[in-house]
mmCIF file of C-alpha atoms in Angstrom:
data_model
loop_
_atom_site.group_PDB
_atom_site.id
_atom_site.type_symbol
_atom_site.label_atom_id
_atom_site.label_comp_id
_atom_site.label_asym_id
_atom_site.label_seq_id
_atom_site.Cartn_x
_atom_site.Cartn_y
_atom_site.Cartn_z
ATOM 1 C CA MET A 1 103.369 32.045 26.984
ATOM 2 C CA ASN A 2 105.386 34.674 25.054
ATOM 3 C CA GLY A 3 104.518 32.945 21.752
ATOM 4 C CA GLN A 4 105.682 29.543 23.035
ATOM 5 C CA LEU A 5 103.519 26.524 23.781
ATOM 6 C CA VAL A 6 104.317 25.570 27.367
ATOM 7 C CA LYS A 7 103.575 22.244 29.091
ATOM 8 C CA ALA A 8 101.930 22.053 32.513
ATOM 9 C CA ASP A 9 105.365 21.725 34.147
ATOM 10 C CA GLY A 10 106.418 25.096 32.637
ATOM 11 C CA GLN A 11 108.826 23.569 30.100
ATOM 12 C CA ALA A 12 108.627 24.544 26.418
ATOM 13 C CA ALA A 13 106.576 21.953 24.508
ATOM 14 C CA ASP A 14 108.882 22.181 21.495
ATOM 15 C CA ALA A 15 112.153 22.892 23.263
ATOM 16 C CA ASN A 16 114.271 21.180 20.587
ATOM 17 C CA GLY A 17 112.389 22.950 17.757
ATOM 18 C CA LEU A 18 111.555 19.698 15.942
ATOM 19 C CA MET A 19 107.837 20.426 15.508
ATOM 20 C CA ARG A 20 108.499 23.951 14.260
ATOM 21 C CA LYS A 21 111.112 22.583 11.794
ATOM 22 C CA MET A 22 108.823 19.839 10.426
ATOM 23 C CA MET A 23 105.875 22.177 9.990
ATOM 24 C CA ALA A 24 107.925 24.933 8.327
ATOM 25 C CA GLU A 25 109.442 22.427 5.865
ATOM 26 C CA ALA A 26 105.986 21.104 4.936
ATOM 27 C CA ASP A 27 104.322 24.518 4.688
ATOM 28 C CA ALA A 28 106.357 27.700 4.281
ATOM 29 C CA ALA A 29 103.363 29.774 5.451
ATOM 30 C CA TRP A 30 102.919 27.753 8.662
ATOM 31 C CA GLN A 31 102.422 29.658 11.862
ATOM 32 C CA ALA A 32 101.723 28.192 15.285
ATOM 33 C CA ALA A 33 97.953 28.498 15.831
ATOM 34 C CA TRP A 34 98.380 29.635 19.433
ATOM 35 C CA THR A 35 100.127 32.797 18.165
ATOM 36 C CA ILE A 36 97.213 33.802 15.905
ATOM 37 C CA GLY A 37 94.413 36.145 16.966
ATOM 38 C CA GLY A 38 95.621 36.412 20.536
ATOM 39 C CA GLY A 39 92.896 37.113 23.053
ATOM 40 C CA GLY A 40 89.404 38.490 22.586
ATOM 41 C CA ASP A 41 86.695 36.821 20.485
ATOM 42 C CA LEU A 42 86.753 33.578 22.477
ATOM 43 C CA ASP A 43 84.128 30.852 22.282
ATOM 44 C CA HIS A 44 83.661 29.249 25.676
ATOM 45 C CA HIS A 45 83.207 25.518 25.966
ATOM 46 C CA GLU A 46 83.554 23.325 29.041
ATOM 47 C CA ARG A 47 86.705 21.697 27.603
ATOM 48 C CA LEU A 48 88.038 24.350 25.251
ATOM 49 C CA SER A 49 88.397 28.098 25.091
ATOM 50 C CA VAL A 50 89.863 29.222 21.790
ATOM 51 C CA SER A 51 89.163 31.899 19.204
ATOM 52 C CA PRO A 52 87.608 30.942 15.846
ATOM 53 C CA ALA A 53 90.571 32.691 14.174
ATOM 54 C CA ARG A 54 92.930 30.219 15.812
ATOM 55 C CA LEU A 55 90.812 27.194 14.902
ATOM 56 C CA GLY A 56 90.432 28.479 11.345
ATOM 57 C CA ALA A 57 94.218 28.696 10.994
ATOM 58 C CA ILE A 58 94.875 25.018 11.770
ATOM 59 C CA LYS A 59 95.237 23.261 8.433
ATOM 60 C CA GLY A 60 93.608 19.838 8.216
ATOM 61 C CA LEU A 61 91.111 20.583 10.996
ATOM 62 C CA VAL A 62 87.339 20.186 10.796
ATOM 63 C CA TRP A 63 85.524 21.925 13.622
ATOM 64 C CA ARG A 64 82.073 23.032 14.658
ATOM 65 C CA ARG A 65 80.824 26.362 15.928
ATOM 66 C CA GLY A 66 77.227 25.944 17.005
ATOM 67 C CA ASP A 67 75.422 24.228 14.121
ATOM 68 C CA GLU A 68 78.002 25.293 11.543
ATOM 69 C CA PHE A 69 80.772 22.921 10.414
ATOM 70 C CA ASN A 70 84.032 24.460 9.270
ATOM 71 C CA VAL A 71 86.463 22.577 7.023
ATOM 72 C CA ASN A 72 89.906 24.160 6.938
ATOM 73 C CA LEU A 73 92.485 23.884 4.148
ATOM 74 C CA ASP A 74 94.290 20.542 3.835
ATOM 75 C CA ARG A 75 97.490 20.174 5.828
ATOM 76 C CA PRO A 76 100.581 19.511 3.677
ATOM 77 C CA PHE A 77 102.383 16.217 4.279
ATOM 78 C CA ILE A 78 105.425 16.212 6.534
ATOM 79 C CA ARG A 79 108.331 15.659 4.137
ATOM 80 C CA ASN A 80 110.322 13.149 6.179
ATOM 81 C CA LEU A 81 108.286 10.795 8.363
ATOM 82 C CA ASP A 82 111.503 9.735 10.112
ATOM 83 C CA ASP A 83 111.524 13.194 11.757
ATOM 84 C CA LEU A 84 108.433 12.268 13.768
ATOM 85 C CA PRO A 85 109.240 11.256 17.346
ATOM 86 C CA MET A 86 108.388 7.801 18.646
ATOM 87 C CA PRO A 87 104.912 7.677 20.241
ATOM 88 C CA LEU A 88 104.828 7.813 24.026
ATOM 89 C CA HIS A 89 102.515 4.855 24.589
ATOM 90 C CA HIS A 90 103.090 4.981 28.348
ATOM 91 C CA LEU A 91 101.118 8.263 28.421
ATOM 92 C CA LEU A 92 97.978 6.681 26.888
ATOM 93 C CA PRO A 93 95.135 5.376 29.060
ATOM 94 C CA ILE A 94 95.961 2.032 27.438
ATOM 95 C CA ASP A 95 93.394 0.084 29.485
ATOM 96 C CA LYS A 96 90.623 1.953 27.616
ATOM 97 C CA TYR A 97 91.772 0.790 24.158
ATOM 98 C CA ARG A 98 90.201 -2.618 23.525
ATOM 99 C CA ILE A 99 89.081 -4.711 20.599
ATOM 100 C CA PRO A 100 86.760 -7.725 21.115
ATOM 101 C CA MET A 101 89.004 -10.268 19.346
ATOM 102 C CA ILE A 102 92.135 -9.374 21.321
ATOM 103 C CA LYS A 103 92.368 -9.971 25.035
ATOM 104 C CA GLY A 104 94.148 -7.013 26.552
ATOM 105 C CA PRO A 105 94.955 -3.456 25.463
ATOM 106 C CA TYR A 106 95.216 -2.649 21.779
ATOM 107 C CA THR A 107 96.465 0.300 19.740
ATOM 108 C CA PHE A 108 98.095 0.630 16.340
ATOM 109 C CA ILE A 109 100.202 3.155 14.500
ATOM 110 C CA VAL A 110 100.174 3.731 10.757
ATOM 111 C CA THR A 111 103.843 3.993 9.878
ATOM 112 C CA GLY A 112 103.702 5.097 6.271
ATOM 113 C CA ARG A 113 101.725 7.045 3.722
ATOM 114 C CA GLY A 114 99.520 4.071 2.934
ATOM 115 C CA CYS A 115 99.491 1.212 0.504
ATOM 116 C CA THR A 116 98.624 0.930 -3.166
ATOM 117 C CA ALA A 117 95.730 -1.485 -2.666
ATOM 118 C CA GLY A 118 92.217 -0.143 -3.103
ATOM 119 C CA CYS A 119 90.292 -2.140 -0.487
ATOM 120 C CA ARG A 120 86.883 -0.515 -0.030
ATOM 121 C CA TYR A 121 86.759 -1.265 3.702
ATOM 122 C CA CYS A 122 90.156 0.284 4.501
ATOM 123 C CA ILE A 123 90.537 3.614 6.318
ATOM 124 C CA LYS A 124 93.424 4.612 4.005
ATOM 125 C CA HIS A 125 90.960 6.579 1.868
ATOM 126 C CA VAL A 126 90.219 8.788 4.860
ATOM 127 C CA SER A 127 93.820 9.089 6.032
ATOM 128 C CA TYR A 128 95.587 9.408 2.704
ATOM 129 C CA GLN A 129 92.911 10.815 0.368
#
């Protein structure tokens, strides 16, 4: 709405400007994807209606249009991870996150840029290149 991302309750999603600040520090050319290619040229999907221009502008995103896969430019790292807000776990459908060895809900958060070990089975190669 008017170039701002607005939550369902009508409040600005980035009212304190933290997201805009973090993204601009990491990438001087950053622009909010919802302000790009406004209107027209929309692909319709049961869960998503967005223009390919907007999807193509989101760095770090891999997306599909029909049978074609699109790999966007890499997203620069956020300079200061301490700027990231604490996760709002109470908003997750936590009862759906399970692991067989743990009785009860389970989630995890990676709190750094990775480790120096080179374990072949670790997801760090996907997350941290």
